[in-house]
Structure formats: C-alpha cells, structure tokens
Amino acid sequence: MIHYNLACDKGHAFEGWFSSSDDFDRQVARRLVTCPSCGSVSVSKQLMAPAVSTARKKEARRELVMDQAQKETVAKLKELVKSIRENAEDVGERFPDEARKIHYGEADQRGLIGKATAEEAIALIEEGIEIAPLPVLPDDTN
C-alpha cells in the first residue's frame, strides 16, 4: 500500500492509501477520490518526504511493540533455534526424502533441518512423520 498526502482545489489537506500509483491515477480519473471536507473531486498528490527505514527506526518500532516478557521469550526462542541448528544436519532440499528414510528405518536416527514445500510438509505429516517449522525471528538471518 502507498500512503499519499492529498489536497483538493479548495486547499483542504487529507491523506489516502492506494495499492499503487496507477491505482491512485485510475481512481482520480474515475472521480472516485473526493475531499472529505468539501467533496471536491479535483484532488492531487502533495509533495512528501520519502519514508526511509533505518535500523534505528526498526529497533525503535520493535521497542514499542515488545515488552520485557516478550523480549525474554524471543531470546529463549532464538537460543532454542540456534541449538537445533547446531545439533541437526542441514540436508537442504533433500529434507522430505531424508525424513522418510529415517522414519522408515532406512537411515540412522538423527536430527534434520532442511527445506520442504507446503505440499511436501503436508505429505510428511499425513505419513505420520513428525516435523515442525523453525521460526524466523527478529534479526534471525538463518
């Protein structure tokens, strides 16, 4: 979604959200965008500063969203994911095949991580093979 500061020909300022710049243009051409103050359909975009996201801004937003208990929970989850990654074999795209081999006794029991499509994951679960996704957490680059 794109946020625009808008103004009508009478000088009233307001804002609007559009799925794209083209969406805004189409709605204005069809006279669907109107000033909430006076109803004018003569509406234009106003000059706006770009919204630049910085690491500091992201951290500030995260601070607003997460309280201390949530931060502690995320830290514990990060430790758990790190431990799983350190103690499992990453088999990448071979995950469904390797999980089946272990389940059916064709390979030694061991911890695995890897990738599977949604369809492959559903098939594994339907076969009775226990799997679980690893969460991707804030600042988790793995």
PDB file of N, CA and C in Angstrom, residues 2-92:
ATOM      1  N   ILE A   2       0.402   2.262  -0.700  1.00  0.00           N
ATOM      2  CA  ILE A   2       1.114   3.535  -0.771  1.00  0.00           C
ATOM      3  C   ILE A   2       0.273   4.595  -0.073  1.00  0.00           C
ATOM      4  N   HIS A   3       0.912   5.359   0.775  1.00  0.00           N
ATOM      5  CA  HIS A   3       0.257   6.444   1.501  1.00  0.00           C
ATOM      6  C   HIS A   3       0.576   7.752   0.796  1.00  0.00           C
ATOM      7  N   TYR A   4      -0.452   8.518   0.470  1.00  0.00           N
ATOM      8  CA  TYR A   4      -0.250   9.820  -0.159  1.00  0.00           C
ATOM      9  C   TYR A   4      -0.874  10.912   0.689  1.00  0.00           C
ATOM     10  N   ASN A   5      -0.166  12.047   0.783  1.00  0.00           N
ATOM     11  CA  ASN A   5      -0.776  13.272   1.287  1.00  0.00           C
ATOM     12  C   ASN A   5      -1.463  13.899   0.084  1.00  0.00           C
ATOM     13  N   LEU A   6      -2.716  14.239   0.247  1.00  0.00           N
ATOM     14  CA  LEU A   6      -3.518  14.772  -0.859  1.00  0.00           C
ATOM     15  C   LEU A   6      -4.071  16.143  -0.499  1.00  0.00           C
ATOM     16  N   ALA A   7      -4.495  16.883  -1.518  1.00  0.00           N
ATOM     17  CA  ALA A   7      -5.163  18.160  -1.311  1.00  0.00           C
ATOM     18  C   ALA A   7      -6.158  18.373  -2.434  1.00  0.00           C
ATOM     19  N   CYS A   8      -7.247  19.059  -2.099  1.00  0.00           N
ATOM     20  CA  CYS A   8      -8.235  19.383  -3.128  1.00  0.00           C
ATOM     21  C   CYS A   8      -7.968  20.789  -3.652  1.00  0.00           C
ATOM     22  N   ASP A   9      -8.712  21.192  -4.665  1.00  0.00           N
ATOM     23  CA  ASP A   9      -8.518  22.511  -5.263  1.00  0.00           C
ATOM     24  C   ASP A   9      -8.944  23.649  -4.334  1.00  0.00           C
ATOM     25  N   LYS A  10      -9.595  23.328  -3.229  1.00  0.00           N
ATOM     26  CA  LYS A  10     -10.011  24.343  -2.246  1.00  0.00           C
ATOM     27  C   LYS A  10      -8.967  24.480  -1.130  1.00  0.00           C
ATOM     28  N   GLY A  11      -7.890  23.663  -1.200  1.00  0.00           N
ATOM     29  CA  GLY A  11      -6.808  23.771  -0.225  1.00  0.00           C
ATOM     30  C   GLY A  11      -6.945  22.864   0.986  1.00  0.00           C
ATOM     31  N   HIS A  12      -7.961  21.995   1.005  1.00  0.00           N
ATOM     32  CA  HIS A  12      -8.097  21.063   2.127  1.00  0.00           C
ATOM     33  C   HIS A  12      -7.091  19.924   1.987  1.00  0.00           C
ATOM     34  N   ALA A  13      -6.365  19.652   3.059  1.00  0.00           N
ATOM     35  CA  ALA A  13      -5.376  18.575   3.046  1.00  0.00           C
ATOM     36  C   ALA A  13      -5.963  17.325   3.702  1.00  0.00           C
ATOM     37  N   PHE A  14      -5.647  16.175   3.140  1.00  0.00           N
ATOM     38  CA  PHE A  14      -6.068  14.891   3.698  1.00  0.00           C
ATOM     39  C   PHE A  14      -5.136  13.827   3.175  1.00  0.00           C
ATOM     40  N   GLU A  15      -5.314  12.606   3.620  1.00  0.00           N
ATOM     41  CA  GLU A  15      -4.434  11.531   3.166  1.00  0.00           C
ATOM     42  C   GLU A  15      -5.246  10.373   2.617  1.00  0.00           C
ATOM     43  N   GLY A  16      -4.578   9.553   1.833  1.00  0.00           N
ATOM     44  CA  GLY A  16      -5.235   8.394   1.249  1.00  0.00           C
ATOM     45  C   GLY A  16      -4.251   7.258   1.056  1.00  0.00           C
ATOM     46  N   TRP A  17      -4.773   6.049   1.044  1.00  0.00           N
ATOM     47  CA  TRP A  17      -3.971   4.835   0.851  1.00  0.00           C
ATOM     48  C   TRP A  17      -4.414   4.172  -0.435  1.00  0.00           C
ATOM     49  N   PHE A  18      -3.452   3.765  -1.271  1.00  0.00           N
ATOM     50  CA  PHE A  18      -3.748   3.160  -2.567  1.00  0.00           C
ATOM     51  C   PHE A  18      -2.839   1.962  -2.780  1.00  0.00           C
ATOM     52  N   SER A  19      -3.299   1.008  -3.564  1.00  0.00           N
ATOM     53  CA  SER A  19      -2.494  -0.191  -3.795  1.00  0.00           C
ATOM     54  C   SER A  19      -1.282   0.095  -4.677  1.00  0.00           C
ATOM     55  N   SER A  20      -1.352   1.151  -5.481  1.00  0.00           N
ATOM     56  CA  SER A  20      -0.224   1.528  -6.335  1.00  0.00           C
ATOM     57  C   SER A  20      -0.448   2.950  -6.838  1.00  0.00           C
ATOM     58  N   SER A  21       0.577   3.496  -7.475  1.00  0.00           N
ATOM     59  CA  SER A  21       0.441   4.819  -8.070  1.00  0.00           C
ATOM     60  C   SER A  21      -0.604   4.785  -9.190  1.00  0.00           C
ATOM     61  N   ASP A  22      -0.602   3.698  -9.962  1.00  0.00           N
ATOM     62  CA  ASP A  22      -1.596   3.543 -11.030  1.00  0.00           C
ATOM     63  C   ASP A  22      -3.012   3.494 -10.466  1.00  0.00           C
ATOM     64  N   ASP A  23      -3.170   2.830  -9.308  1.00  0.00           N
ATOM     65  CA  ASP A  23      -4.481   2.746  -8.666  1.00  0.00           C
ATOM     66  C   ASP A  23      -4.971   4.147  -8.313  1.00  0.00           C
ATOM     67  N   PHE A  24      -4.081   4.975  -7.765  1.00  0.00           N
ATOM     68  CA  PHE A  24      -4.448   6.353  -7.455  1.00  0.00           C
ATOM     69  C   PHE A  24      -4.896   7.071  -8.728  1.00  0.00           C
ATOM     70  N   ASP A  25      -4.089   6.975  -9.787  1.00  0.00           N
ATOM     71  CA  ASP A  25      -4.410   7.655 -11.047  1.00  0.00           C
ATOM     72  C   ASP A  25      -5.760   7.203 -11.606  1.00  0.00           C
ATOM     73  N   ARG A  26      -6.019   5.895 -11.565  1.00  0.00           N
ATOM     74  CA  ARG A  26      -7.304   5.377 -12.077  1.00  0.00           C
ATOM     75  C   ARG A  26      -8.482   5.912 -11.260  1.00  0.00           C
ATOM     76  N   GLN A  27      -8.326   5.912  -9.935  1.00  0.00           N
ATOM     77  CA  GLN A  27      -9.428   6.383  -9.087  1.00  0.00           C
ATOM     78  C   GLN A  27      -9.695   7.873  -9.275  1.00  0.00           C
ATOM     79  N   VAL A  28      -8.637   8.658  -9.441  1.00  0.00           N
ATOM     80  CA  VAL A  28      -8.819  10.094  -9.677  1.00  0.00           C
ATOM     81  C   VAL A  28      -9.506  10.301 -11.025  1.00  0.00           C
ATOM     82  N   ALA A  29      -9.072   9.570 -12.059  1.00  0.00           N
ATOM     83  CA  ALA A  29      -9.673   9.704 -13.387  1.00  0.00           C
ATOM     84  C   ALA A  29     -11.161   9.345 -13.355  1.00  0.00           C
ATOM     85  N   ARG A  30     -11.525   8.383 -12.535  1.00  0.00           N
ATOM     86  CA  ARG A  30     -12.938   7.972 -12.429  1.00  0.00           C
ATOM     87  C   ARG A  30     -13.708   8.822 -11.416  1.00  0.00           C
ATOM     88  N   ARG A  31     -13.023   9.842 -10.863  1.00  0.00           N
ATOM     89  CA  ARG A  31     -13.621  10.774  -9.913  1.00  0.00           C
ATOM     90  C   ARG A  31     -14.095  10.063  -8.639  1.00  0.00           C
ATOM     91  N   LEU A  32     -13.337   9.056  -8.219  1.00  0.00           N
ATOM     92  CA  LEU A  32     -13.679   8.299  -7.018  1.00  0.00           C
ATOM     93  C   LEU A  32     -12.993   8.850  -5.768  1.00  0.00           C
ATOM     94  N   VAL A  33     -11.957   9.677  -5.964  1.00  0.00           N
ATOM     95  CA  VAL A  33     -11.251  10.261  -4.825  1.00  0.00           C
ATOM     96  C   VAL A  33     -11.855  11.638  -4.586  1.00  0.00           C
ATOM     97  N   THR A  34     -12.410  11.818  -3.408  1.00  0.00           N
ATOM     98  CA  THR A  34     -13.054  13.093  -3.087  1.00  0.00           C
ATOM     99  C   THR A  34     -12.525  13.646  -1.773  1.00  0.00           C
ATOM    100  N   CYS A  35     -12.552  14.940  -1.657  1.00  0.00           N
ATOM    101  CA  CYS A  35     -12.135  15.618  -0.437  1.00  0.00           C
ATOM    102  C   CYS A  35     -13.153  15.338   0.661  1.00  0.00           C
ATOM    103  N   PRO A  36     -12.721  14.866   1.817  1.00  0.00           N
ATOM    104  CA  PRO A  36     -13.665  14.593   2.896  1.00  0.00           C
ATOM    105  C   PRO A  36     -14.253  15.863   3.509  1.00  0.00           C
ATOM    106  N   SER A  37     -13.623  17.013   3.275  1.00  0.00           N
ATOM    107  CA  SER A  37     -14.137  18.260   3.845  1.00  0.00           C
ATOM    108  C   SER A  37     -15.200  18.910   2.986  1.00  0.00           C
ATOM    109  N   CYS A  38     -14.960  18.935   1.644  1.00  0.00           N
ATOM    110  CA  CYS A  38     -15.886  19.668   0.783  1.00  0.00           C
ATOM    111  C   CYS A  38     -16.481  18.830  -0.346  1.00  0.00           C
ATOM    112  N   GLY A  39     -15.966  17.615  -0.538  1.00  0.00           N
ATOM    113  CA  GLY A  39     -16.494  16.753  -1.588  1.00  0.00           C
ATOM    114  C   GLY A  39     -15.918  17.004  -2.971  1.00  0.00           C
ATOM    115  N   SER A  40     -14.955  17.891  -3.086  1.00  0.00           N
ATOM    116  CA  SER A  40     -14.358  18.183  -4.381  1.00  0.00           C
ATOM    117  C   SER A  40     -13.682  16.931  -4.952  1.00  0.00           C
ATOM    118  N   VAL A  41     -13.812  16.748  -6.267  1.00  0.00           N
ATOM    119  CA  VAL A  41     -13.151  15.628  -6.939  1.00  0.00           C
ATOM    120  C   VAL A  41     -11.867  16.080  -7.637  1.00  0.00           C
ATOM    121  N   SER A  42     -11.526  17.354  -7.494  1.00  0.00           N
ATOM    122  CA  SER A  42     -10.281  17.873  -8.050  1.00  0.00           C
ATOM    123  C   SER A  42      -9.201  17.706  -6.981  1.00  0.00           C
ATOM    124  N   VAL A  43      -8.564  16.535  -7.015  1.00  0.00           N
ATOM    125  CA  VAL A  43      -7.622  16.135  -5.966  1.00  0.00           C
ATOM    126  C   VAL A  43      -6.253  15.867  -6.583  1.00  0.00           C
ATOM    127  N   SER A  44      -5.207  16.267  -5.862  1.00  0.00           N
ATOM    128  CA  SER A  44      -3.847  15.999  -6.343  1.00  0.00           C
ATOM    129  C   SER A  44      -2.958  15.552  -5.188  1.00  0.00           C
ATOM    130  N   LYS A  45      -1.861  14.869  -5.551  1.00  0.00           N
ATOM    131  CA  LYS A  45      -0.874  14.440  -4.557  1.00  0.00           C
ATOM    132  C   LYS A  45      -0.059  15.654  -4.142  1.00  0.00           C
ATOM    133  N   GLN A  46       0.352  15.643  -2.887  1.00  0.00           N
ATOM    134  CA  GLN A  46       1.202  16.699  -2.364  1.00  0.00           C
ATOM    135  C   GLN A  46       2.618  16.174  -2.214  1.00  0.00           C
ATOM    136  N   LEU A  47       3.582  17.083  -2.184  1.00  0.00           N
ATOM    137  CA  LEU A  47       4.974  16.712  -2.015  1.00  0.00           C
ATOM    138  C   LEU A  47       5.147  16.034  -0.664  1.00  0.00           C
ATOM    139  N   MET A  48       5.841  14.882  -0.674  1.00  0.00           N
ATOM    140  CA  MET A  48       6.058  14.124   0.561  1.00  0.00           C
ATOM    141  C   MET A  48       7.520  13.736   0.663  1.00  0.00           C
ATOM    142  N   ALA A  49       7.996  13.666   1.879  1.00  0.00           N
ATOM    143  CA  ALA A  49       9.345  13.133   2.107  1.00  0.00           C
ATOM    144  C   ALA A  49       9.237  11.615   2.052  1.00  0.00           C
ATOM    145  N   PRO A  50      10.216  10.954   1.429  1.00  0.00           N
ATOM    146  CA  PRO A  50      10.149   9.503   1.370  1.00  0.00           C
ATOM    147  C   PRO A  50      10.291   8.892   2.756  1.00  0.00           C
ATOM    148  N   ALA A  51       9.618   7.770   2.973  1.00  0.00           N
ATOM    149  CA  ALA A  51       9.726   7.054   4.235  1.00  0.00           C
ATOM    150  C   ALA A  51      10.909   6.103   4.133  1.00  0.00           C
ATOM    151  N   VAL A  52      12.011   6.499   4.737  1.00  0.00           N
ATOM    152  CA  VAL A  52      13.225   5.691   4.686  1.00  0.00           C
ATOM    153  C   VAL A  52      13.328   4.918   5.992  1.00  0.00           C
ATOM    154  N   SER A  53      13.417   3.615   5.877  1.00  0.00           N
ATOM    155  CA  SER A  53      13.510   2.779   7.061  1.00  0.00           C
ATOM    156  C   SER A  53      14.969   2.559   7.415  1.00  0.00           C
ATOM    157  N   THR A  54      15.307   2.853   8.638  1.00  0.00           N
ATOM    158  CA  THR A  54      16.676   2.640   9.098  1.00  0.00           C
ATOM    159  C   THR A  54      16.670   1.603  10.204  1.00  0.00           C
ATOM    160  N   ALA A  55      17.825   1.060  10.484  1.00  0.00           N
ATOM    161  CA  ALA A  55      17.932   0.069  11.565  1.00  0.00           C
ATOM    162  C   ALA A  55      17.477   0.683  12.884  1.00  0.00           C
ATOM    163  N   ARG A  56      17.805   1.929  13.113  1.00  0.00           N
ATOM    164  CA  ARG A  56      17.408   2.596  14.355  1.00  0.00           C
ATOM    165  C   ARG A  56      15.888   2.716  14.438  1.00  0.00           C
ATOM    166  N   LYS A  57      15.242   3.059  13.328  1.00  0.00           N
ATOM    167  CA  LYS A  57      13.784   3.170  13.324  1.00  0.00           C
ATOM    168  C   LYS A  57      13.146   1.810  13.554  1.00  0.00           C
ATOM    169  N   LYS A  58      13.705   0.767  12.922  1.00  0.00           N
ATOM    170  CA  LYS A  58      13.156  -0.571  13.108  1.00  0.00           C
ATOM    171  C   LYS A  58      13.272  -0.996  14.559  1.00  0.00           C
ATOM    172  N   GLU A  59      14.417  -0.725  15.179  1.00  0.00           N
ATOM    173  CA  GLU A  59      14.614  -1.097  16.581  1.00  0.00           C
ATOM    174  C   GLU A  59      13.650  -0.310  17.467  1.00  0.00           C
ATOM    175  N   ALA A  60      13.442   0.972  17.161  1.00  0.00           N
ATOM    176  CA  ALA A  60      12.516   1.788  17.951  1.00  0.00           C
ATOM    177  C   ALA A  60      11.096   1.235  17.853  1.00  0.00           C
ATOM    178  N   ARG A  61      10.690   0.814  16.643  1.00  0.00           N
ATOM    179  CA  ARG A  61       9.350   0.231  16.491  1.00  0.00           C
ATOM    180  C   ARG A  61       9.246  -1.074  17.258  1.00  0.00           C
ATOM    181  N   ARG A  62      10.298  -1.882  17.205  1.00  0.00           N
ATOM    182  CA  ARG A  62      10.303  -3.153  17.927  1.00  0.00           C
ATOM    183  C   ARG A  62      10.189  -2.897  19.429  1.00  0.00           C
ATOM    184  N   GLU A  63      10.877  -1.842  19.923  1.00  0.00           N
ATOM    185  CA  GLU A  63      10.811  -1.489  21.343  1.00  0.00           C
ATOM    186  C   GLU A  63       9.377  -1.147  21.741  1.00  0.00           C
ATOM    187  N   LEU A  64       8.665  -0.460  20.867  1.00  0.00           N
ATOM    188  CA  LEU A  64       7.293  -0.093  21.166  1.00  0.00           C
ATOM    189  C   LEU A  64       6.371  -1.306  21.201  1.00  0.00           C
ATOM    190  N   VAL A  65       6.666  -2.293  20.385  1.00  0.00           N
ATOM    191  CA  VAL A  65       5.781  -3.438  20.239  1.00  0.00           C
ATOM    192  C   VAL A  65       6.028  -4.499  21.305  1.00  0.00           C
ATOM    193  N   MET A  66       7.293  -4.715  21.674  1.00  0.00           N
ATOM    194  CA  MET A  66       7.625  -5.805  22.586  1.00  0.00           C
ATOM    195  C   MET A  66       7.890  -5.317  24.001  1.00  0.00           C
ATOM    196  N   ASP A  67       7.182  -5.901  24.965  1.00  0.00           N
ATOM    197  CA  ASP A  67       7.500  -5.610  26.347  1.00  0.00           C
ATOM    198  C   ASP A  67       8.608  -6.547  26.815  1.00  0.00           C
ATOM    199  N   GLN A  68       9.035  -6.419  28.054  1.00  0.00           N
ATOM    200  CA  GLN A  68      10.171  -7.191  28.547  1.00  0.00           C
ATOM    201  C   GLN A  68       9.918  -8.694  28.487  1.00  0.00           C
ATOM    202  N   ALA A  69       8.728  -9.140  28.850  1.00  0.00           N
ATOM    203  CA  ALA A  69       8.426 -10.575  28.822  1.00  0.00           C
ATOM    204  C   ALA A  69       8.509 -11.117  27.394  1.00  0.00           C
ATOM    205  N   GLN A  70       8.025 -10.347  26.434  1.00  0.00           N
ATOM    206  CA  GLN A  70       8.097 -10.779  25.040  1.00  0.00           C
ATOM    207  C   GLN A  70       9.539 -10.833  24.571  1.00  0.00           C
ATOM    208  N   LYS A  71      10.357  -9.867  24.981  1.00  0.00           N
ATOM    209  CA  LYS A  71      11.769  -9.870  24.612  1.00  0.00           C
ATOM    210  C   LYS A  71      12.468 -11.107  25.159  1.00  0.00           C
ATOM    211  N   GLU A  72      12.149 -11.469  26.406  1.00  0.00           N
ATOM    212  CA  GLU A  72      12.752 -12.655  27.014  1.00  0.00           C
ATOM    213  C   GLU A  72      12.316 -13.918  26.279  1.00  0.00           C
ATOM    214  N   THR A  73      11.052 -13.978  25.889  1.00  0.00           N
ATOM    215  CA  THR A  73      10.548 -15.141  25.155  1.00  0.00           C
ATOM    216  C   THR A  73      11.239 -15.267  23.803  1.00  0.00           C
ATOM    217  N   VAL A  74      11.387 -14.158  23.099  1.00  0.00           N
ATOM    218  CA  VAL A  74      12.068 -14.185  21.800  1.00  0.00           C
ATOM    219  C   VAL A  74      13.519 -14.611  21.981  1.00  0.00           C
ATOM    220  N   ALA A  75      14.176 -14.130  23.030  1.00  0.00           N
ATOM    221  CA  ALA A  75      15.570 -14.513  23.287  1.00  0.00           C
ATOM    222  C   ALA A  75      15.665 -16.020  23.526  1.00  0.00           C
ATOM    223  N   LYS A  76      14.734 -16.581  24.287  1.00  0.00           N
ATOM    224  CA  LYS A  76      14.732 -18.029  24.537  1.00  0.00           C
ATOM    225  C   LYS A  76      14.486 -18.808  23.251  1.00  0.00           C
ATOM    226  N   LEU A  77      13.560 -18.317  22.430  1.00  0.00           N
ATOM    227  CA  LEU A  77      13.299 -18.980  21.151  1.00  0.00           C
ATOM    228  C   LEU A  77      14.533 -18.944  20.254  1.00  0.00           C
ATOM    229  N   LYS A  78      15.240 -17.808  20.258  1.00  0.00           N
ATOM    230  CA  LYS A  78      16.462 -17.698  19.459  1.00  0.00           C
ATOM    231  C   LYS A  78      17.494 -18.726  19.918  1.00  0.00           C
ATOM    232  N   GLU A  79      17.626 -18.886  21.242  1.00  0.00           N
ATOM    233  CA  GLU A  79      18.560 -19.881  21.782  1.00  0.00           C
ATOM    234  C   GLU A  79      18.159 -21.283  21.344  1.00  0.00           C
ATOM    235  N   LEU A  80      16.869 -21.572  21.402  1.00  0.00           N
ATOM    236  CA  LEU A  80      16.371 -22.887  21.011  1.00  0.00           C
ATOM    237  C   LEU A  80      16.645 -23.159  19.531  1.00  0.00           C
ATOM    238  N   VAL A  81      16.336 -22.198  18.671  1.00  0.00           N
ATOM    239  CA  VAL A  81      16.572 -22.361  17.229  1.00  0.00           C
ATOM    240  C   VAL A  81      18.064 -22.539  16.957  1.00  0.00           C
ATOM    241  N   LYS A  82      18.902 -21.779  17.654  1.00  0.00           N
ATOM    242  CA  LYS A  82      20.352 -21.904  17.489  1.00  0.00           C
ATOM    243  C   LYS A  82      20.813 -23.306  17.880  1.00  0.00           C
ATOM    244  N   SER A  83      20.301 -23.813  19.004  1.00  0.00           N
ATOM    245  CA  SER A  83      20.663 -25.160  19.462  1.00  0.00           C
ATOM    246  C   SER A  83      20.224 -26.229  18.467  1.00  0.00           C
ATOM    247  N   ILE A  84      19.021 -26.080  17.940  1.00  0.00           N
ATOM    248  CA  ILE A  84      18.529 -27.041  16.946  1.00  0.00           C
ATOM    249  C   ILE A  84      19.429 -27.025  15.720  1.00  0.00           C
ATOM    250  N   ARG A  85      19.761 -25.836  15.240  1.00  0.00           N
ATOM    251  CA  ARG A  85      20.617 -25.718  14.051  1.00  0.00           C
ATOM    252  C   ARG A  85      22.006 -26.327  14.297  1.00  0.00           C
ATOM    253  N   GLU A  86      22.538 -26.118  15.505  1.00  0.00           N
ATOM    254  CA  GLU A  86      23.873 -26.635  15.827  1.00  0.00           C
ATOM    255  C   GLU A  86      23.891 -28.156  15.973  1.00  0.00           C
ATOM    256  N   ASN A  87      22.754 -28.757  16.332  1.00  0.00           N
ATOM    257  CA  ASN A  87      22.705 -30.180  16.624  1.00  0.00           C
ATOM    258  C   ASN A  87      21.940 -30.991  15.581  1.00  0.00           C
ATOM    259  N   ALA A  88      21.707 -30.414  14.436  1.00  0.00           N
ATOM    260  CA  ALA A  88      20.981 -31.120  13.379  1.00  0.00           C
ATOM    261  C   ALA A  88      21.767 -31.018  12.079  1.00  0.00           C
ATOM    262  N   GLU A  89      21.536 -31.983  11.228  1.00  0.00           N
ATOM    263  CA  GLU A  89      22.173 -31.990   9.909  1.00  0.00           C
ATOM    264  C   GLU A  89      21.274 -31.223   8.939  1.00  0.00           C
ATOM    265  N   ASP A  90      21.835 -30.223   8.286  1.00  0.00           N
ATOM    266  CA  ASP A  90      21.077 -29.453   7.296  1.00  0.00           C
ATOM    267  C   ASP A  90      21.167 -30.184   5.958  1.00  0.00           C
ATOM    268  N   VAL A  91      20.056 -30.769   5.537  1.00  0.00           N
ATOM    269  CA  VAL A  91      20.035 -31.538   4.293  1.00  0.00           C
ATOM    270  C   VAL A  91      19.388 -30.763   3.147  1.00  0.00           C
ATOM    271  N   GLY A  92      19.064 -29.504   3.396  1.00  0.00           N
ATOM    272  CA  GLY A  92      18.525 -28.638   2.347  1.00  0.00           C
ATOM    273  C   GLY A  92      17.267 -29.195   1.700  1.00  0.00           C
TER     274      GLY A  92
END
